[in-house]
Coordinates of C-alpha atoms and ligand atoms in Angstrom, one line a residue:
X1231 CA 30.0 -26.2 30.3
X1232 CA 29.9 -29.3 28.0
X1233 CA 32.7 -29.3 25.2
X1234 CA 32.3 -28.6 21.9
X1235 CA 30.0 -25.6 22.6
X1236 CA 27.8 -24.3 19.8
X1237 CA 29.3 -20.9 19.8
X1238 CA 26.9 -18.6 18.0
X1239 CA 28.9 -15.3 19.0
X1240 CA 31.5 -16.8 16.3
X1241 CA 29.9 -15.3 13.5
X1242 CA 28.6 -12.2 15.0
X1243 CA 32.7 -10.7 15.7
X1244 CA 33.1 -8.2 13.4
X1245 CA 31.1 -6.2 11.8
X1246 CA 31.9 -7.6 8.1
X1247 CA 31.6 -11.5 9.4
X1248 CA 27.9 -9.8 10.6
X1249 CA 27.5 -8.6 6.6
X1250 CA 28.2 -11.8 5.6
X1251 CA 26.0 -13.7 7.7
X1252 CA 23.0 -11.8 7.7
X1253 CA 20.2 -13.6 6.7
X1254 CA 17.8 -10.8 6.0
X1255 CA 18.5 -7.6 3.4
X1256 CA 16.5 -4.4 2.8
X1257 CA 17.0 -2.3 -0.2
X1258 CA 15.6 0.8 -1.6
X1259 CA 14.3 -1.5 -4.7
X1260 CA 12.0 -3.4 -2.2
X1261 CA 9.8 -0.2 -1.7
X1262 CA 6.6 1.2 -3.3
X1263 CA 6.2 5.2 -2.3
X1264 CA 2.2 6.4 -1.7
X1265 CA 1.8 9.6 -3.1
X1266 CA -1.5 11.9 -2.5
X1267 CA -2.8 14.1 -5.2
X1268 CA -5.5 16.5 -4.8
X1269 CA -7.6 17.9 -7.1
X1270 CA -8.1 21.7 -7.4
X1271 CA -5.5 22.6 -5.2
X1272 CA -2.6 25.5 -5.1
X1273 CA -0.7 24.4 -2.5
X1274 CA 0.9 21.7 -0.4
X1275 CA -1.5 20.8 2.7
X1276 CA 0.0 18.8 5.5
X1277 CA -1.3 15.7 6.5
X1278 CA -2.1 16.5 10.7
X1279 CA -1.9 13.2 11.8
X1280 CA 1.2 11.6 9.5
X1281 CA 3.7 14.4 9.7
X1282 CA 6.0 15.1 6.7
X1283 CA 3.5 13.6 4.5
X1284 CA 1.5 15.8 2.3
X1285 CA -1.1 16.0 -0.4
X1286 CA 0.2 17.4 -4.0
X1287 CA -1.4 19.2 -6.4
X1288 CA -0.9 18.2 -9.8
X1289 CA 1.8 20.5 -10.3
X1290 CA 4.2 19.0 -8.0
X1291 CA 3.4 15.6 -8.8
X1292 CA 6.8 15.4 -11.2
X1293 CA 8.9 16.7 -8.9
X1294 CA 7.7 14.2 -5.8
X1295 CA 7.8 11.2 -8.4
X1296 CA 11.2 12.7 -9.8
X1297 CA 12.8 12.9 -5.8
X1298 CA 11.4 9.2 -5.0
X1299 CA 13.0 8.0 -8.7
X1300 CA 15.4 9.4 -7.8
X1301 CA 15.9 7.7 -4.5
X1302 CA 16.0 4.2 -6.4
X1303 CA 12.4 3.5 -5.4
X1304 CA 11.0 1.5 -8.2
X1305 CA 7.2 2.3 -7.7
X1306 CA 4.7 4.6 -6.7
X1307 CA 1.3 4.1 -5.1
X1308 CA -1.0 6.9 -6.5
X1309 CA -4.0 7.8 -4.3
X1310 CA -6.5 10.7 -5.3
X1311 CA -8.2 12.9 -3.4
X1312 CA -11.4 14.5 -5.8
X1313 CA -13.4 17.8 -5.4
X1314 CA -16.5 16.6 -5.9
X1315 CA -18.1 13.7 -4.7
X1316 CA -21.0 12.1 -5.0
X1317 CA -23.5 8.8 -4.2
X1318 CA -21.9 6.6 -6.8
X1319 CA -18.0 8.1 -7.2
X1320 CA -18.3 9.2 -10.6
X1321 CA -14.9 11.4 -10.6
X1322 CA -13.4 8.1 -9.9
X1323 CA -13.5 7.0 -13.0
X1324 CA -13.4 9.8 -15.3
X1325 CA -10.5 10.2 -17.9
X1326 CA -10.5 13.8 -16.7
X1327 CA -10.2 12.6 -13.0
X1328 CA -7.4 13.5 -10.4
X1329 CA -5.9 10.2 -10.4
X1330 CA -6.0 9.6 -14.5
X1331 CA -4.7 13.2 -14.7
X1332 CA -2.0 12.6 -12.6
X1333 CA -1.3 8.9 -14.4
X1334 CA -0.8 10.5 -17.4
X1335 CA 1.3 13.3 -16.4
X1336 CA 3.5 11.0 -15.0
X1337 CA 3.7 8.5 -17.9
X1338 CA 4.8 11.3 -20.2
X1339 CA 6.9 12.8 -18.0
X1340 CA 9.3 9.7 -16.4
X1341 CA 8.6 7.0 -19.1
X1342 CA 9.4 3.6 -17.8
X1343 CA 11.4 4.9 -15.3
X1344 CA 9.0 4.4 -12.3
X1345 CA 6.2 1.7 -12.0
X1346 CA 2.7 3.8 -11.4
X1347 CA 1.0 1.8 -9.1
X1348 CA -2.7 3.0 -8.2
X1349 CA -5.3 2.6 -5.9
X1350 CA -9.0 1.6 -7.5
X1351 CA -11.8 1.9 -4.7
X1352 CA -14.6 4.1 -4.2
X1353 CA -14.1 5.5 -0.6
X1354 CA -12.2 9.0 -1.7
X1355 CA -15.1 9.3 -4.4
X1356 CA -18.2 8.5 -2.9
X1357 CA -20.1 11.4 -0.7
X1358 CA -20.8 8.1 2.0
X1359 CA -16.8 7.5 2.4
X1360 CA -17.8 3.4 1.7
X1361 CA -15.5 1.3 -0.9
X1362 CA -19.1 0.4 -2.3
X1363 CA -22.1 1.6 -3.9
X1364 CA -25.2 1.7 -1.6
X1365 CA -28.5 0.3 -2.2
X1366 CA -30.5 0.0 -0.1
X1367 CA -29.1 0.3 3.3
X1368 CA -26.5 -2.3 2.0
X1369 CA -23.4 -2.1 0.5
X1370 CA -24.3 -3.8 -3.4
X1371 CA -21.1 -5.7 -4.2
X1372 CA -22.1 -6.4 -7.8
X1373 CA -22.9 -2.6 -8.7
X1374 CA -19.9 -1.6 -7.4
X1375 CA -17.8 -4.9 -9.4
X1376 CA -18.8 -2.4 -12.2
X1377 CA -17.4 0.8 -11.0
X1378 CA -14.1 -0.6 -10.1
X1379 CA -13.8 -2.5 -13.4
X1380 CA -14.4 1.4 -14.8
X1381 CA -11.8 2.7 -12.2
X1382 CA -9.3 -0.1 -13.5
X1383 CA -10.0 1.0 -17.0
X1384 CA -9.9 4.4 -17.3
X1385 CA -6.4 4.1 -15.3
X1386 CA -5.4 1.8 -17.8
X1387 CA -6.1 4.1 -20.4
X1388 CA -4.0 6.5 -19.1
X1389 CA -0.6 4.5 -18.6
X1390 CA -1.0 2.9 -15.3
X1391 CA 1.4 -0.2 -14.7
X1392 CA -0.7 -2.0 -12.0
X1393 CA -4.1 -1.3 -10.6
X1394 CA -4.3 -1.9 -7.1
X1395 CA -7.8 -3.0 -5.7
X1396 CA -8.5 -2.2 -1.8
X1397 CA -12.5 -2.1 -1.9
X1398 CA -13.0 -5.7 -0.6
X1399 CA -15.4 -6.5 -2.7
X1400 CA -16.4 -9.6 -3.8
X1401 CA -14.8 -10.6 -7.1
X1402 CA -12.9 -7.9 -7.6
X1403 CA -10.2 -9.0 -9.4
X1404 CA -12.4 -11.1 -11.7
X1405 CA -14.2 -8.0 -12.4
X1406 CA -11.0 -6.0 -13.1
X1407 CA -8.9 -8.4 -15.1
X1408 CA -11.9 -9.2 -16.8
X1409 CA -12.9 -5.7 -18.2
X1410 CA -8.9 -4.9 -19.0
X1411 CA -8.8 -7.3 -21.0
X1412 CA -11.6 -7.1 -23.0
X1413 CA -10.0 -3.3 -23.2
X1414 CA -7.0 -4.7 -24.6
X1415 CA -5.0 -3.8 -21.5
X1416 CA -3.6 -7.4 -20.9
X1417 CA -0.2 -6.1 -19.9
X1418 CA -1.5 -4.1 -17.0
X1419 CA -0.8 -6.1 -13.6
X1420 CA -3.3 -6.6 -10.7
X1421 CA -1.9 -5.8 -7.1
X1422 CA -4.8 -6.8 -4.6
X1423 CA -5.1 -5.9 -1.5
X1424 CA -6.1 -9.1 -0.6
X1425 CA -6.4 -9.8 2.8
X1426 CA -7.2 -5.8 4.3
X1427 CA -8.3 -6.5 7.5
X1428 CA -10.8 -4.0 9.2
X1429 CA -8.0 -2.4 11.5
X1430 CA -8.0 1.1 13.7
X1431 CA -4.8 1.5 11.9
X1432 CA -6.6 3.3 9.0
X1433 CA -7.0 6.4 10.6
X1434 CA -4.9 8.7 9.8
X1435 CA -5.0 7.8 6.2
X1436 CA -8.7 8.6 6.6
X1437 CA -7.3 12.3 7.5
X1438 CA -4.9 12.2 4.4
X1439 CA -7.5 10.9 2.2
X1440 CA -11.0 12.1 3.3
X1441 CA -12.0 9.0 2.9
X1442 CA -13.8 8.1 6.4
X1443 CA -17.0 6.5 6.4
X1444 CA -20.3 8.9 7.2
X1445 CA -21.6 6.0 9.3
X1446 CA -21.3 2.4 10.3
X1447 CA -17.7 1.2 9.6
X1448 CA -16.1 -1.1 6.7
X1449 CA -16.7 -4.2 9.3
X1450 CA -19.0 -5.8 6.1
X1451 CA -16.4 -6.2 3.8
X1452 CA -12.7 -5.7 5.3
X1453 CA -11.2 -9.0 6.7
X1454 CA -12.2 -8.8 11.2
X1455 CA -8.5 -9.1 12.4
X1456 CA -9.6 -12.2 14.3
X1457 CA -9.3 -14.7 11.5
X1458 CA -6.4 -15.9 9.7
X1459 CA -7.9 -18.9 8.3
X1460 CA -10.2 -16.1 6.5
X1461 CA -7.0 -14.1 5.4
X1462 CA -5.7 -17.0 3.3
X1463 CA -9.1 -17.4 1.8
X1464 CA -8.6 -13.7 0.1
X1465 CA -5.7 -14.8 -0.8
X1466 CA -6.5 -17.8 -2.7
X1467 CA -10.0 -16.7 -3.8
X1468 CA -7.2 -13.5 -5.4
X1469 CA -5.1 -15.8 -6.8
X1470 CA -7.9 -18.0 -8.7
X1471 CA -9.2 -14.8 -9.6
X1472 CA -5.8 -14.1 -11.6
X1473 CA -4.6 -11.6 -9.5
X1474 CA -0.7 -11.0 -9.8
X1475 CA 0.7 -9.8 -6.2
X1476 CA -0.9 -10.1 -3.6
X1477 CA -1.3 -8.0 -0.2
X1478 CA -1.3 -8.1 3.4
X1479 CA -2.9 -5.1 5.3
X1480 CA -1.8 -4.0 8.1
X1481 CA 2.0 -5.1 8.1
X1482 CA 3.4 -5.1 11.8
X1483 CA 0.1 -7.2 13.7
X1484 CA 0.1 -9.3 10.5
X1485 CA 3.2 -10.6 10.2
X1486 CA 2.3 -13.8 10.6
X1487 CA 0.0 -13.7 7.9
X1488 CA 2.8 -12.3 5.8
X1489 CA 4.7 -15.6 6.7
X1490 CA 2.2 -17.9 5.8
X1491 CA 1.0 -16.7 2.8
X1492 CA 4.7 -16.9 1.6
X1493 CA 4.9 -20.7 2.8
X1494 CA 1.8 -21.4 1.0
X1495 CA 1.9 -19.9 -2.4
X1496 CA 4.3 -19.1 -5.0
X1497 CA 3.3 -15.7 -6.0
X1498 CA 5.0 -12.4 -4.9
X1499 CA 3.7 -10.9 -1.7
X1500 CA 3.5 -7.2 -0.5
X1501 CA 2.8 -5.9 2.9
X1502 CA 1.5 -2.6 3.5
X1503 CA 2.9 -0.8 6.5
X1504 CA 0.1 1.5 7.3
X1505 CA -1.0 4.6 8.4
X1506 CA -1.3 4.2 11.6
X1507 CA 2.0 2.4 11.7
X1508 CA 3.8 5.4 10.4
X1509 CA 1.7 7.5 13.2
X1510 CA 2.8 5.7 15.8
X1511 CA 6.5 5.7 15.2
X1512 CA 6.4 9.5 14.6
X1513 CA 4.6 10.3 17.3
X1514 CA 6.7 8.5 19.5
X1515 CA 10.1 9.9 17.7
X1516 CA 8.5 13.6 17.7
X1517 CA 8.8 12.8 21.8
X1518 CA 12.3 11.9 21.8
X1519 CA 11.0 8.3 23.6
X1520 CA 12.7 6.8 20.4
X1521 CA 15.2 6.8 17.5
X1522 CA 13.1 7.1 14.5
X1523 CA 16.0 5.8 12.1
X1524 CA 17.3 2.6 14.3
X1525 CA 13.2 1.6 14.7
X1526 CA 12.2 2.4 10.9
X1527 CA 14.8 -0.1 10.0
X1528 CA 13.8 -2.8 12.2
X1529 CA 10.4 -2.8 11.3
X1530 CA 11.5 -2.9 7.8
X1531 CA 13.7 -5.8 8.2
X1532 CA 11.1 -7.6 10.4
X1533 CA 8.5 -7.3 7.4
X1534 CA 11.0 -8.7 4.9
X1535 CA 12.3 -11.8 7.2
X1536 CA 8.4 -12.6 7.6
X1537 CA 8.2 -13.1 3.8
X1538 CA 7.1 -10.0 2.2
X1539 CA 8.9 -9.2 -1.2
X1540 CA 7.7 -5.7 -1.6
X1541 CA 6.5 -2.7 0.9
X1542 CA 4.2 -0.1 0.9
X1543 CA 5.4 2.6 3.4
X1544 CA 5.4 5.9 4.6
X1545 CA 9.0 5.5 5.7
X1546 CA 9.9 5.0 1.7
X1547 CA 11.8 8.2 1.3
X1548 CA 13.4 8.6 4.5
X1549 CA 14.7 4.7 4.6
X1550 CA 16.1 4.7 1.0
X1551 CA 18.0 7.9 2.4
X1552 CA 19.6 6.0 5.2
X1553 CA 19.9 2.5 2.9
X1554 CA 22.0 4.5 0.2
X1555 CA 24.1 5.7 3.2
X1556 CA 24.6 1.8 4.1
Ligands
PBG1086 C1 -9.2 2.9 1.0 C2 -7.9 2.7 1.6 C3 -7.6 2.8 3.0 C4 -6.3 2.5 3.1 C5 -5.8 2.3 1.8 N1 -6.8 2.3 0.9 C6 -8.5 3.1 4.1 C7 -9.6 2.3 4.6 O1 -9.9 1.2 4.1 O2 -10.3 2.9 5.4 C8 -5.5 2.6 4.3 C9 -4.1 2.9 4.1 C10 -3.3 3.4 5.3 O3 -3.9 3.4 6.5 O4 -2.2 3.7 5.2 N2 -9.8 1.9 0.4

């Protein structure tokens, strides 16, 4: 062996000199909590495919916002599930909606204490389970610009913090900054979901959200999973469009994405551990073929060191359990 060696095992001794040197941290104030809420409904129902994740009805909404609050998770990601749908998603942008309900409910009852984050697309409103409107046989990007600057709105109205686009449409955060703040609703932040690629990871979400398409697949509008190139293009076109955080979608195939869009632009990035991501630890962990704990966290971390500043996951309540242990 040549002398000096480069001894890296120098700093990994003890387990404080490994504290001190780690590079990478993870803390409960780096996560944003989905929460589903469905409309008309009594009780819990259990998602099949994500398990220990359920949709609310409104009347357990405080409580689920008041455990993750109390958790030290800053924000919430609101998605709705309506009773009635139809062609153009109307109950998606109704003051009386699920989602504007819920806003509003939450607003009075935790003040500033918890950013309300929610989704705006059309998918869980519209009887076609598209992020568009149809005409046509086509998906009209400009008709449905409209609707989701009405989504954005009527959220607004009822004390959302950030509005958080996932349709892919064209524009969309042109459309939406646009129309809040002609509304006046200047201080409500944009979170994109920029570069949402079209990814089998979806799925189960589809289950928690009835929100699968009744034919064809999102392959017109959601980013193909080939193209990275492509990905920073969303990004960009986002960020020229004045959007204010920007998203990568999935998090654990895209982590190089996550990386580069950090290297390239200034703004703050989120990743959105998915569905399917969640699914696939579970399942795995319901087995006993892994330790659900040891491989939540490393995923975690491994999202953080690619860049991200923020995630969305499934994972929120149960890692901010075993962070505060930490
Ligand atoms: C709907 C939407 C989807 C997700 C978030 N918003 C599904 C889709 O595009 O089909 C997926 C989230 C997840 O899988 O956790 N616009």
């Amino acid at each position: 062996m040549s002398f000096p060696t480069r001894r890296l095992r120098r700093l990994r001794t003890t387990s404080k000199m490994r504290e001190l040197t780690q590079e990478t941290r993870l803390s409960m104030k780096d996560l944003i909590c989905p929460v589903f809420v469905q409309e008309d409904l009594k009780t819990r129902i259990k998602v099949e495919s994500m398990s220990e994740i359920e949709r609310l009805p409104l009347e357990d909404i405080n409580d689920e916002v008041g455990t993750i609050s109390d958790l030290g998770i800053p924000a919430i990601m609101l998605f709705g599930i309506p009773s009635k749908k139809d062609e153009v998603g109307s109950s998606s942008f109704d003051d009386n909606g699920i989602v504007q309900k819920a806003i509003s409910q939450i607003r009075k009852n935790f003040g500033d204490k918890i950013v309300i984050m929610a989704d705006v697309c059309l998918c869980q409103f519209t009887s076609t389970g598209h992020c568009g409107i149809i005409k046509g046989n086509k998906i009209d990007n400009d008709t449905s610009l409209d609707t989701l600057a009405k989504i954005a709105v009527s959220q607004a109205k009822m004390g959302v913090d950030t509005v958080s686009p996932s349709a892919m449409m064209d524009g969309q955060v042109y459309a939406i900054r646009k129309a809040l703040d002609d509304n006046g609703f200047t201080d409500v932040s944009i979170m994109s979901h920029s570069a949402k690629h079209r990814s089998s990871f979806y799925s189960p979400f589809r289950d928690a959200a009835e929100c699968a398409p009744k034919f064809g697949d999102r392959k017109t509008y959601q980013v193909p999973f080939t193209n990275s190139r492509e990905a920073m293009m969303e990004v960009e076109t986002d960020i020229n469009e004045g959007v204010d955080i920007v998203m990568i979608k999935p998090a654990l195939s895209y982590l190089d994405l996550i990386t580069e869009t950090r290297k390239r632009f200034n703004i703050p990035v989120a990743a959105y551990s998915v569905s399917g991501e969640y699914a696939l630890v579970k399942g795995a962990a319901m087995q006993g073929w892994i330790n659900e704990k040891d491989i939540t966290e490393e995923i975690l971390y491994s999202i953080k060191r690619a860049g991200a500043d923020m995630i969305v996951t499934y994972f929120a309540k149960s890692a901010a359990r075993f962070l505060q242990e930490s």
